[in-house]
Amino acid sequence: MVLVAQELPLVCLMLLLLCREPGVDAQAGQDFTVQQPQAKVTVTAGETLTLICITSGVAGPGPMKWLKGWGRGSKTVYDQNNEDPSSRVTRAVNGSDTNFTIHIRNVQPEDMGTYYCVKFVIGMTGVSQVFKHGSGSEVTVQAKPSPPLVSGPEQRARPDKSVPFTCTTGGFFPDKIDVKWFKNGNPMTAQPPQVTQSRMKTYNMSSTVQVTLQKDDARSQITCEVTHPTLPAPLQGSFQLSRVLRVPPSIDVQPEPSPAEVNKTVAFTCLLKEFYPAKVSISWLENGIRIKGQNLSGPLEVSRGLFELRSRVEVQATEEKNGSTITCRVVHNGQAPANYSAILWISNTAQGGFQMDKGANVLSSLLLLLSMGVLLEKGLLGCLLLFVFKRMNRKASEMLPYPAAPQSPAPAVGSQGLATVSSDL
Ligand SMILES: *[C@@H]1O[C@H](CO)[C@@H](O)[C@H](O)[C@H]1NC(C)=O
Ligand SMILES: *[C@@H]1O[C@H](CO)[C@@H](O)[C@H](O)[C@H]1NC(C)=O
Ligand SMILES: *[C@@H]1O[C@H](CO)[C@@H](O)[C@H](O)[C@H]1NC(C)=O
Ligand SMILES: *[C@@H]1O[C@H](CO)[C@@H](O)[C@H](O)[C@H]1NC(C)=O
Ligand SMILES: *[C@@H]1O[C@H](CO)[C@@H](O)[C@H](O)[C@H]1NC(C)=O
């Protein structure tokens, strides 16, 4: 009994040593240090991250590891005893016993966190246990925003309509981002951008601007310009307003001549001015019944990106068509058809009427010349002749069956009229 009692402290001490640091030299463990000189590291996404770890002193058997995070949820990114050749993580100095610096290739925002360089030792049960670790390196991964995309309304809109445009970009870190809008290079005012957290610690941004469309915007563009600390120069995204603009044509239908002469051809011209886009279809109707027209050209770009088109239809002005409605129906860019009409008026002026009148005019000029010549030679006789001819002329005018229509001359029959009156002389 006594002997056992005397030996007890020694046995206890031995047991304690065995329990505390099994298989580890207590003195060697004491001066073992792990150093992580980088408290904070900032790296840009896609680059290689270097995490420095230097050990000194001697420790018991067990691997060096790199952990991301601490405690529950921490992840092993490198394990000295279990190197993975396909991993993004490689040692800076292969096989070194003191330098456990690692490289992480193609670093991503999700790699953000605090990394610990840790010395494990194998416990009595054969399980690795944390022995010593560095003070941690906090890694920030800056990420560039994706190229900005500008989207506009689904449907085309007319001038004077205010339509929203949205600029989006994503995947950036940190969240500080600046957005500017321009129309044809001129700054526009917009709401402050909406920044939201996206997957894996990066941010998305959305900015909206209202644009009041103008008639001459077919060649305009709006630009969204994004500035972020990771970008050496701002990124831009653009939108052509021609994609959303719809300028309806101004339409006019004109018959030529009007009123028309009986049995002559009348041309109706439908003029479509200043429209966009060029897509338009034209059809002609006579009293609601389709007739065949002819385009004078395809849509022509005339000014500021706007188009013009002339279509023509010829109608025979027979008497029974007097008062007919000739319609130019225009379907512009899938819109509801628009009808523009003109009435075919046929004048009831008979052909002979103003021909006679014209003939009489030519006659009086001739008579004037003639009388001047005669006056010089025959004096009185000349005066008498002039008097007679003038009376004849007046008579001819009084004989005209219809009032003159000087705005509608018909030169083809003019000579015939002159011949008739001349024979009367
Ligand atoms: C963030 O932006 C990216 C593209 O930049 C997109 O794929 C993703 O769906 C966006 N996430 C959210 C939450 O809006
Ligand atoms: C017009 O043409 C019709 C048919 O050819 C004919 O009957 C009519 O007399 C013509 N009218 C005139 C004014 O020439
Ligand atoms: C004239 O042009 C318009 C628009 O391009 C088209 O809809 C129409 O069919 C054309 N008509 C003819 C006769 O070519
Ligand atoms: C034009 O005429 C067509 C057929 O007569 C009709 O369906 C359409 O509604 C008309 N458009 C207008 C603007 O009156
Ligand atoms: C055509 O109609 C108009 C108006 O009703 C009339 O003044 C004109 O005399 C008519 N023309 C013919 C040739 O009947």
Short mmCIF file of C-alpha atoms and ligand atoms in Angstrom, two decimals:
data_model
loop_
_atom_site.label_atom_id
_atom_site.label_comp_id
_atom_site.label_asym_id
_atom_site.label_seq_id
_atom_site.Cartn_x
_atom_site.Cartn_y
_atom_site.Cartn_z
CA MET A 1 0.00 0.00 0.00
CA VAL A 2 2.66 2.51 1.05
CA LEU A 3 4.79 1.70 -1.95
CA VAL A 4 1.88 2.29 -4.30
CA ALA A 5 1.03 5.61 -2.67
CA GLN A 6 4.60 6.85 -3.08
CA GLU A 7 4.74 5.91 -6.77
CA LEU A 8 1.34 7.47 -7.60
CA PRO A 9 2.42 11.05 -8.50
CA LEU A 10 4.95 9.77 -11.03
CA VAL A 11 2.39 7.46 -12.67
CA CYS A 12 -0.07 10.32 -12.83
CA LEU A 13 2.46 12.64 -14.43
CA MET A 14 3.31 10.03 -17.03
CA LEU A 15 -0.37 9.43 -17.78
CA LEU A 16 -1.00 13.18 -18.08
CA LEU A 17 1.84 13.58 -20.55
CA LEU A 18 0.54 10.67 -22.57
CA CYS A 19 -3.00 12.07 -22.56
CA ARG A 20 -2.08 15.68 -23.47
CA GLU A 21 0.38 15.30 -26.30
CA PRO A 22 0.47 11.71 -27.39
CA GLY A 23 3.44 11.06 -29.63
CA VAL A 24 4.45 14.73 -29.67
CA ASP A 25 7.56 16.13 -28.22
CA ALA A 26 6.19 18.79 -25.89
CA GLN A 27 9.24 21.02 -26.18
CA ALA A 28 9.24 20.91 -30.05
CA GLY A 29 5.51 21.84 -30.16
CA GLN A 30 6.07 24.90 -28.03
CA ASP A 31 8.30 26.82 -30.47
CA PHE A 32 6.36 25.81 -33.58
CA THR A 33 4.85 28.89 -35.28
CA VAL A 34 2.63 29.49 -38.30
CA GLN A 35 2.90 32.91 -39.91
CA GLN A 36 0.47 34.50 -42.34
CA PRO A 37 1.91 37.94 -43.08
CA GLN A 38 -1.09 39.03 -45.24
CA ALA A 39 -3.93 40.31 -43.07
CA LYS A 40 -5.91 41.47 -46.12
CA VAL A 41 -5.50 40.57 -49.77
CA THR A 42 -7.38 42.09 -52.68
CA VAL A 43 -7.39 40.36 -56.01
CA THR A 44 -9.35 40.77 -59.22
CA ALA A 45 -11.55 37.95 -60.45
CA GLY A 46 -9.78 35.74 -62.96
CA GLU A 47 -6.35 36.45 -61.55
CA THR A 48 -4.16 34.18 -59.40
CA LEU A 49 -4.33 34.68 -55.66
CA THR A 50 -1.16 34.04 -53.64
CA LEU A 51 -1.54 33.27 -49.92
CA ILE A 52 1.69 33.26 -47.93
CA CYS A 53 2.33 30.88 -45.02
CA ILE A 54 5.70 30.26 -43.36
CA THR A 55 6.27 27.84 -40.48
CA SER A 56 9.19 27.58 -38.13
CA GLY A 57 10.11 25.08 -35.46
CA VAL A 58 9.29 21.42 -35.29
CA ALA A 59 5.95 19.81 -34.62
CA GLY A 60 4.73 16.26 -34.47
CA PRO A 61 3.54 14.33 -37.48
CA GLY A 62 0.46 15.66 -39.23
CA PRO A 63 -0.33 17.65 -42.36
CA MET A 64 -0.34 21.38 -43.07
CA LYS A 65 -3.65 22.53 -44.49
CA TRP A 66 -5.27 25.69 -45.78
CA LEU A 67 -8.82 26.25 -44.58
CA LYS A 68 -11.33 28.77 -45.85
CA GLY A 69 -13.34 29.99 -42.89
CA TRP A 70 -13.11 28.69 -39.36
CA GLY A 71 -15.22 26.36 -37.31
CA ARG A 72 -18.38 24.90 -38.72
CA GLY A 73 -18.66 25.39 -42.46
CA SER A 74 -14.95 25.82 -42.97
CA LYS A 75 -13.60 24.22 -46.12
CA THR A 76 -10.24 22.62 -46.85
CA VAL A 77 -8.70 24.24 -49.90
CA TYR A 78 -5.32 22.55 -49.59
CA ASP A 79 -4.17 19.42 -47.76
CA GLN A 80 -0.51 18.49 -47.72
CA ASN A 81 -1.37 14.80 -47.42
CA ASN A 82 -3.98 14.86 -50.11
CA GLU A 83 -2.79 17.02 -52.99
CA ASP A 84 -5.11 17.15 -55.94
CA PRO A 85 -3.23 17.76 -59.22
CA SER A 86 -6.40 18.95 -60.97
CA SER A 87 -7.09 21.57 -58.31
CA ARG A 88 -6.86 25.31 -58.88
CA VAL A 89 -4.66 25.35 -55.76
CA THR A 90 -0.92 24.67 -56.05
CA ARG A 91 2.08 25.08 -53.77
CA ALA A 92 4.43 27.98 -54.50
CA VAL A 93 7.46 25.97 -53.31
CA ASN A 94 6.86 22.31 -53.92
CA GLY A 95 7.97 19.97 -51.15
CA SER A 96 9.12 22.71 -48.80
CA ASP A 97 8.81 21.92 -45.05
CA THR A 98 8.54 25.56 -44.02
CA ASN A 99 6.98 27.44 -46.92
CA PHE A 100 3.34 26.54 -47.37
CA THR A 101 2.48 29.48 -49.63
CA ILE A 102 -0.23 28.56 -52.12
CA HIS A 103 -1.52 29.92 -55.43
CA ILE A 104 -5.22 29.83 -56.29
CA ARG A 105 -5.73 30.19 -60.02
CA ASN A 106 -8.67 31.95 -61.66
CA VAL A 107 -10.03 33.33 -58.46
CA GLN A 108 -13.77 34.05 -58.37
CA PRO A 109 -16.01 36.21 -56.19
CA GLU A 110 -17.18 33.09 -54.39
CA ASP A 111 -13.57 32.59 -53.23
CA MET A 112 -13.97 35.60 -50.96
CA GLY A 113 -13.43 34.82 -47.26
CA THR A 114 -10.73 34.43 -44.62
CA TYR A 115 -8.09 31.78 -45.22
CA TYR A 116 -6.14 30.03 -42.45
CA CYS A 117 -2.88 28.16 -42.71
CA VAL A 118 -3.18 25.34 -40.17
CA LYS A 119 -0.84 22.72 -38.69
CA PHE A 120 -2.58 19.46 -37.82
CA VAL A 121 -1.18 16.67 -35.72
CA ILE A 122 -2.38 13.10 -35.61
CA GLY A 123 -4.00 12.36 -32.29
CA MET A 124 -3.89 9.12 -30.31
CA THR A 125 -7.08 8.00 -32.02
CA GLY A 126 -5.40 8.58 -35.43
CA VAL A 127 -7.53 11.63 -36.19
CA SER A 128 -5.86 14.90 -37.21
CA GLN A 129 -6.40 17.74 -34.82
CA VAL A 130 -5.67 21.42 -35.15
CA PHE A 131 -2.37 22.15 -33.51
CA LYS A 132 -1.48 25.71 -34.51
CA HIS A 133 -2.73 28.15 -37.10
CA GLY A 134 -1.92 31.50 -38.62
CA SER A 135 -3.85 34.66 -37.93
CA GLY A 136 -5.83 34.42 -41.19
CA SER A 137 -5.76 36.34 -44.48
CA GLU A 138 -8.95 38.10 -45.49
CA VAL A 139 -9.40 37.82 -49.24
CA THR A 140 -11.48 40.29 -51.24
CA VAL A 141 -12.16 39.44 -54.86
CA GLN A 142 -12.97 42.46 -56.96
CA ALA A 143 -15.09 41.61 -59.96
CA LYS A 144 -15.69 43.63 -63.08
CA PRO A 145 -19.25 44.32 -64.12
CA SER A 146 -20.42 42.48 -67.24
CA PRO A 147 -20.79 44.64 -70.38
CA PRO A 148 -23.93 46.75 -69.89
CA LEU A 149 -27.00 45.75 -71.86
CA VAL A 150 -29.65 48.30 -72.78
CA SER A 151 -33.17 47.10 -73.41
CA GLY A 152 -36.12 49.08 -74.68
CA PRO A 153 -39.88 48.70 -75.03
CA GLU A 154 -41.29 45.64 -76.81
CA GLN A 155 -43.44 47.70 -79.16
CA ARG A 156 -42.55 50.60 -81.36
CA ALA A 157 -43.78 53.95 -80.13
CA ARG A 158 -44.72 57.18 -81.85
CA PRO A 159 -42.93 60.49 -81.42
CA ASP A 160 -43.83 62.38 -78.22
CA LYS A 161 -44.30 59.10 -76.36
CA SER A 162 -42.14 58.67 -73.30
CA VAL A 163 -40.66 55.18 -73.22
CA PRO A 164 -38.40 53.49 -70.62
CA PHE A 165 -34.99 52.06 -71.36
CA THR A 166 -33.16 49.85 -68.88
CA CYS A 167 -29.45 49.26 -68.53
CA THR A 168 -28.33 46.15 -66.68
CA THR A 169 -24.97 44.80 -65.67
CA GLY A 170 -24.00 42.18 -63.14
CA GLY A 171 -21.40 40.09 -61.38
CA PHE A 172 -19.42 42.99 -59.92
CA PHE A 173 -17.78 43.57 -56.55
CA PRO A 174 -17.67 45.86 -54.64
CA ASP A 175 -21.18 47.26 -54.97
CA LYS A 176 -20.11 50.84 -55.63
CA ILE A 177 -21.02 51.54 -59.26
CA ASP A 178 -21.80 54.63 -61.27
CA VAL A 179 -24.13 54.87 -64.26
CA LYS A 180 -24.50 57.70 -66.75
CA TRP A 181 -26.90 57.96 -69.69
CA PHE A 182 -26.39 59.79 -72.95
CA LYS A 183 -28.53 60.46 -75.97
CA ASN A 184 -26.37 61.10 -79.03
CA GLY A 185 -23.58 61.93 -76.62
CA ASN A 186 -25.60 64.41 -74.55
CA PRO A 187 -26.09 63.58 -70.86
CA MET A 188 -29.59 62.58 -69.73
CA THR A 189 -31.06 62.53 -66.26
CA ALA A 190 -32.00 59.14 -64.85
CA GLN A 191 -33.14 57.62 -61.58
CA PRO A 192 -30.33 56.41 -59.31
CA PRO A 193 -29.34 52.84 -60.21
CA GLN A 194 -30.82 49.90 -58.30
CA VAL A 195 -28.07 47.68 -56.95
CA THR A 196 -29.05 44.22 -55.76
CA GLN A 197 -27.01 41.36 -54.36
CA SER A 198 -26.73 38.52 -56.81
CA ARG A 199 -25.37 35.02 -56.39
CA MET A 200 -22.10 34.54 -54.49
CA LYS A 201 -21.40 37.95 -53.06
CA THR A 202 -21.56 39.90 -56.30
CA TYR A 203 -23.95 42.63 -57.27
CA ASN A 204 -26.26 43.40 -60.15
CA MET A 205 -27.31 46.85 -61.24
CA SER A 206 -30.32 48.11 -63.11
CA SER A 207 -30.87 51.70 -64.20
CA THR A 208 -33.88 53.08 -66.01
CA VAL A 209 -34.25 56.24 -68.05
CA GLN A 210 -37.37 57.70 -69.70
CA VAL A 211 -36.89 58.93 -73.24
CA THR A 212 -39.41 61.06 -75.10
CA LEU A 213 -39.11 59.97 -78.69
CA GLN A 214 -38.69 62.56 -81.41
CA LYS A 215 -39.66 62.36 -85.06
CA ASP A 216 -36.03 62.59 -86.13
CA ASP A 217 -34.79 59.89 -83.74
CA ALA A 218 -34.42 57.24 -86.45
CA ARG A 219 -30.70 57.85 -86.33
CA SER A 220 -30.38 58.50 -82.61
CA GLN A 221 -28.85 56.24 -80.05
CA ILE A 222 -28.85 56.16 -76.29
CA THR A 223 -25.86 54.95 -74.34
CA CYS A 224 -25.46 53.66 -70.81
CA GLU A 225 -21.99 54.16 -69.37
CA VAL A 226 -20.86 52.20 -66.32
CA THR A 227 -17.94 53.17 -64.11
CA HIS A 228 -16.53 50.75 -61.52
CA PRO A 229 -13.25 50.70 -59.54
CA THR A 230 -12.19 47.52 -61.36
CA LEU A 231 -12.50 49.14 -64.77
CA PRO A 232 -9.62 51.07 -66.35
CA ALA A 233 -12.17 52.78 -68.63
CA PRO A 234 -15.97 52.96 -68.41
CA LEU A 235 -18.01 50.27 -70.15
CA GLN A 236 -20.75 51.28 -72.56
CA GLY A 237 -23.92 49.72 -73.89
CA SER A 238 -26.01 51.33 -76.62
CA PHE A 239 -29.45 51.15 -78.12
CA GLN A 240 -30.51 52.43 -81.54
CA LEU A 241 -33.78 54.31 -81.21
CA SER A 242 -34.66 53.20 -84.75
CA ARG A 243 -35.51 49.84 -83.15
CA VAL A 244 -38.45 51.31 -81.23
CA LEU A 245 -39.49 54.36 -83.24
CA ARG A 246 -42.56 54.44 -85.43
CA VAL A 247 -43.31 57.63 -87.31
CA PRO A 248 -46.63 57.23 -89.16
CA PRO A 249 -46.65 58.72 -92.67
CA SER A 250 -48.46 61.93 -93.42
CA ILE A 251 -50.63 60.99 -96.38
CA ASP A 252 -52.12 63.06 -99.17
CA VAL A 253 -54.07 61.95 -102.25
CA GLN A 254 -54.24 64.27 -105.23
CA PRO A 255 -55.97 63.78 -108.58
CA GLU A 256 -54.36 65.39 -111.61
CA PRO A 257 -55.98 67.08 -113.46
CA SER A 258 -59.03 68.04 -111.43
CA PRO A 259 -61.67 68.42 -112.55
CA ALA A 260 -60.99 65.91 -115.27
CA GLU A 261 -62.15 66.02 -118.83
CA VAL A 262 -64.57 63.38 -119.98
CA ASN A 263 -62.90 60.20 -121.27
CA LYS A 264 -59.42 61.45 -120.34
CA THR A 265 -57.04 59.72 -117.97
CA VAL A 266 -56.79 61.05 -114.44
CA ALA A 267 -53.79 60.17 -112.29
CA PHE A 268 -54.23 59.92 -108.55
CA THR A 269 -51.03 60.21 -106.58
CA CYS A 270 -50.78 59.06 -103.00
CA LEU A 271 -47.85 60.74 -101.31
CA LEU A 272 -46.57 59.24 -98.06
CA LYS A 273 -44.21 61.61 -96.30
CA GLU A 274 -41.78 61.26 -93.41
CA PHE A 275 -42.42 57.79 -92.10
CA TYR A 276 -40.36 55.20 -90.27
CA PRO A 277 -39.71 52.31 -90.58
CA ALA A 278 -39.82 51.85 -94.34
CA LYS A 279 -42.18 48.88 -94.14
CA VAL A 280 -45.45 50.02 -95.71
CA SER A 281 -48.02 48.57 -98.03
CA ILE A 282 -50.28 50.55 -100.30
CA SER A 283 -53.42 49.49 -102.11
CA TRP A 284 -55.90 51.46 -104.18
CA LEU A 285 -59.68 51.25 -104.18
CA GLU A 286 -62.29 52.73 -106.44
CA ASN A 287 -65.59 53.00 -104.56
CA GLY A 288 -64.28 50.29 -102.23
CA ILE A 289 -63.21 47.93 -105.01
CA ARG A 290 -59.54 47.13 -105.41
CA ILE A 291 -57.81 48.61 -108.46
CA LYS A 292 -54.23 48.24 -109.60
CA GLY A 293 -51.78 50.98 -108.80
CA GLN A 294 -48.16 51.53 -109.57
CA ASN A 295 -45.31 52.76 -107.41
CA LEU A 296 -43.20 55.57 -108.72
CA SER A 297 -40.31 54.21 -106.65
CA GLY A 298 -39.61 52.15 -103.59
CA PRO A 299 -39.54 53.91 -100.23
CA LEU A 300 -36.87 56.60 -100.48
CA GLU A 301 -34.87 57.81 -97.53
CA VAL A 302 -35.32 61.55 -97.68
CA SER A 303 -34.26 63.18 -94.44
CA ARG A 304 -33.07 62.27 -90.96
CA GLY A 305 -33.69 58.60 -91.67
CA LEU A 306 -37.34 59.14 -92.62
CA PHE A 307 -38.87 57.70 -95.78
CA GLU A 308 -41.10 58.93 -98.55
CA LEU A 309 -43.14 56.95 -101.08
CA ARG A 310 -45.32 57.90 -104.05
CA SER A 311 -47.87 55.55 -105.50
CA ARG A 312 -50.00 56.30 -108.52
CA VAL A 313 -53.17 54.98 -110.05
CA GLU A 314 -54.69 55.96 -113.39
CA VAL A 315 -58.45 56.13 -113.85
CA GLN A 316 -60.41 56.60 -117.07
CA ALA A 317 -62.73 59.57 -116.48
CA THR A 318 -65.86 58.17 -118.07
CA GLU A 319 -69.01 60.17 -117.33
CA GLU A 320 -70.54 57.54 -115.06
CA LYS A 321 -67.49 57.69 -112.79
CA ASN A 322 -68.21 61.30 -111.86
CA GLY A 323 -68.15 61.53 -108.06
CA SER A 324 -66.33 58.22 -107.57
CA THR A 325 -64.18 57.84 -104.46
CA ILE A 326 -60.59 56.82 -105.08
CA THR A 327 -58.93 55.56 -101.91
CA CYS A 328 -55.30 55.05 -101.09
CA ARG A 329 -55.14 52.50 -98.26
CA VAL A 330 -51.93 52.48 -96.30
CA VAL A 331 -50.82 49.84 -93.85
CA HIS A 332 -47.74 51.09 -92.07
CA ASN A 333 -45.64 48.60 -90.12
CA GLY A 334 -48.49 46.33 -89.12
CA GLN A 335 -50.76 49.13 -87.93
CA ALA A 336 -54.48 49.37 -88.69
CA PRO A 337 -55.11 50.42 -92.30
CA ALA A 338 -55.55 54.12 -92.89
CA ASN A 339 -57.77 55.28 -95.77
CA TYR A 340 -57.17 58.52 -97.64
CA SER A 341 -59.57 59.39 -100.43
CA ALA A 342 -60.13 61.86 -103.22
CA ILE A 343 -63.22 62.32 -105.40
CA LEU A 344 -63.06 62.01 -109.16
CA TRP A 345 -64.79 65.12 -110.54
CA ILE A 346 -65.47 65.29 -114.22
CA SER A 347 -66.03 68.70 -115.70
CA ASN A 348 -68.97 68.99 -118.08
CA THR A 349 -67.12 71.55 -120.21
CA ALA A 350 -67.39 70.40 -123.83
CA GLN A 351 -64.10 70.25 -125.69
CA GLY A 352 -65.04 72.80 -128.38
CA GLY A 353 -65.75 75.65 -125.96
CA PHE A 354 -62.37 76.80 -124.87
CA GLN A 355 -60.79 75.71 -128.15
CA MET A 356 -62.87 78.35 -129.92
CA ASP A 357 -61.90 80.85 -127.33
CA LYS A 358 -58.25 80.11 -127.84
CA GLY A 359 -58.66 80.32 -131.59
CA ALA A 360 -60.28 83.74 -131.22
CA ASN A 361 -57.37 84.99 -129.15
CA VAL A 362 -54.86 83.93 -131.80
CA LEU A 363 -57.06 85.52 -134.42
CA SER A 364 -57.11 88.93 -132.75
CA SER A 365 -53.32 88.93 -132.54
CA LEU A 366 -53.13 88.16 -136.25
CA LEU A 367 -55.62 90.88 -137.03
CA LEU A 368 -53.67 93.40 -135.02
CA LEU A 369 -50.51 92.65 -136.99
CA LEU A 370 -52.41 92.72 -140.24
CA SER A 371 -54.18 96.01 -139.48
CA MET A 372 -50.85 97.64 -138.51
CA GLY A 373 -49.44 96.72 -141.91
CA VAL A 374 -52.55 97.88 -143.76
CA LEU A 375 -52.74 101.17 -141.81
CA LEU A 376 -49.29 102.12 -142.95
CA GLU A 377 -50.26 101.60 -146.60
CA LYS A 378 -53.92 102.35 -147.03
CA GLY A 379 -54.92 104.58 -144.12
CA LEU A 380 -58.69 104.73 -144.10
CA LEU A 381 -59.27 101.39 -145.75
CA GLY A 382 -57.13 99.89 -143.07
CA CYS A 383 -59.24 101.52 -140.36
CA LEU A 384 -62.39 100.19 -141.95
CA LEU A 385 -60.99 96.68 -142.20
CA LEU A 386 -59.91 96.78 -138.59
CA PHE A 387 -63.39 97.86 -137.53
CA VAL A 388 -65.00 95.00 -139.45
CA PHE A 389 -62.57 92.40 -138.17
CA LYS A 390 -63.02 93.56 -134.61
CA ARG A 391 -66.77 93.13 -134.87
CA MET A 392 -66.28 89.66 -136.30
CA ASN A 393 -64.01 88.80 -133.45
CA ARG A 394 -66.58 89.96 -130.88
CA LYS A 395 -69.20 87.91 -132.65
CA ALA A 396 -67.01 84.84 -132.46
CA SER A 397 -66.68 85.36 -128.70
CA GLU A 398 -70.42 85.78 -128.25
CA MET A 399 -70.94 82.58 -130.15
CA LEU A 400 -68.94 80.55 -127.61
CA PRO A 401 -71.35 77.94 -126.24
CA TYR A 402 -69.60 77.52 -122.87
CA PRO A 403 -67.65 79.83 -120.57
CA ALA A 404 -63.91 79.67 -121.04
CA ALA A 405 -61.86 77.32 -118.91
CA PRO A 406 -58.42 78.88 -119.23
CA GLN A 407 -56.89 76.66 -116.53
CA SER A 408 -57.37 73.54 -118.67
CA PRO A 409 -55.77 74.18 -122.03
CA ALA A 410 -55.76 71.32 -124.58
CA PRO A 411 -53.13 72.22 -127.15
CA ALA A 412 -53.84 69.19 -129.36
CA VAL A 413 -57.19 70.59 -130.50
CA GLY A 414 -56.02 74.22 -130.45
CA SER A 415 -54.80 74.29 -134.04
CA GLN A 416 -58.08 72.82 -135.21
CA GLY A 417 -59.96 75.67 -133.54
CA LEU A 418 -57.79 78.27 -135.28
CA ALA A 419 -58.35 76.63 -138.65
CA THR A 420 -62.13 76.79 -138.17
CA VAL A 421 -62.21 80.48 -137.40
CA SER A 422 -59.74 81.30 -140.20
CA SER A 423 -61.98 79.67 -142.77
CA ASP A 424 -64.77 82.02 -141.68
CA LEU A 425 -62.63 84.95 -142.81
C1 LIG B 1 -27.39 39.34 -62.40
O1 LIG B 1 -26.82 39.60 -63.68
C2 LIG B 1 -26.47 38.44 -64.39
C3 LIG B 1 -25.87 38.86 -65.71
O2 LIG B 1 -25.11 39.99 -65.60
C4 LIG B 1 -27.69 37.59 -64.63
O3 LIG B 1 -27.33 36.42 -65.32
C5 LIG B 1 -28.34 37.27 -63.33
O4 LIG B 1 -29.55 36.56 -63.57
C6 LIG B 1 -28.63 38.50 -62.53
N1 LIG B 1 -29.14 38.13 -61.23
C7 LIG B 1 -30.15 38.76 -60.65
C8 LIG B 1 -30.52 38.29 -59.31
O5 LIG B 1 -30.74 39.68 -61.19
C1 LIG B 2 -66.73 59.16 -124.04
O1 LIG B 2 -66.63 57.81 -124.44
C2 LIG B 2 -67.88 57.13 -124.58
C3 LIG B 2 -67.60 55.70 -124.85
O2 LIG B 2 -66.50 55.52 -125.67
C4 LIG B 2 -68.66 57.81 -125.68
O3 LIG B 2 -69.93 57.20 -125.80
C5 LIG B 2 -68.84 59.26 -125.32
O4 LIG B 2 -69.50 59.95 -126.40
C6 LIG B 2 -67.55 59.95 -125.07
N1 LIG B 2 -67.80 61.31 -124.62
C7 LIG B 2 -67.17 62.38 -125.07
C8 LIG B 2 -67.59 63.68 -124.50
O5 LIG B 2 -66.28 62.30 -125.91
C1 LIG B 3 -45.80 49.71 -103.90
O1 LIG B 3 -45.00 49.68 -102.74
C2 LIG B 3 -45.70 49.29 -101.57
C3 LIG B 3 -44.76 49.42 -100.42
O2 LIG B 3 -43.50 48.92 -100.70
C4 LIG B 3 -46.25 47.88 -101.74
O3 LIG B 3 -47.03 47.56 -100.64
C5 LIG B 3 -47.10 47.80 -102.98
O4 LIG B 3 -47.51 46.48 -103.20
C6 LIG B 3 -46.34 48.30 -104.19
N1 LIG B 3 -47.25 48.34 -105.33
C7 LIG B 3 -46.86 48.02 -106.55
C8 LIG B 3 -47.91 48.10 -107.60
O5 LIG B 3 -45.73 47.67 -106.80
C1 LIG B 4 -60.26 51.63 -94.21
O1 LIG B 4 -61.13 50.77 -94.93
C2 LIG B 4 -61.18 49.43 -94.49
C3 LIG B 4 -62.12 48.68 -95.40
O2 LIG B 4 -63.11 49.46 -95.89
C4 LIG B 4 -61.66 49.38 -93.04
O3 LIG B 4 -61.60 48.05 -92.60
C5 LIG B 4 -60.76 50.23 -92.20
O4 LIG B 4 -61.24 50.26 -90.90
C6 LIG B 4 -60.71 51.63 -92.76
N1 LIG B 4 -59.79 52.42 -91.94
C7 LIG B 4 -60.11 53.60 -91.44
C8 LIG B 4 -59.07 54.24 -90.62
O5 LIG B 4 -61.18 54.11 -91.65
C1 LIG B 5 -70.00 65.83 -112.15
O1 LIG B 5 -70.63 66.13 -110.91
C2 LIG B 5 -70.55 67.49 -110.56
C3 LIG B 5 -71.15 67.64 -109.18
O2 LIG B 5 -72.32 66.91 -109.03
C4 LIG B 5 -71.29 68.35 -111.60
O3 LIG B 5 -71.15 69.71 -111.28
C5 LIG B 5 -70.67 68.06 -112.93
O4 LIG B 5 -71.41 68.75 -113.95
C6 LIG B 5 -70.66 66.58 -113.25
N1 LIG B 5 -69.98 66.36 -114.51
C7 LIG B 5 -70.54 65.68 -115.54
C8 LIG B 5 -69.69 65.52 -116.74
O5 LIG B 5 -71.66 65.25 -115.46
#
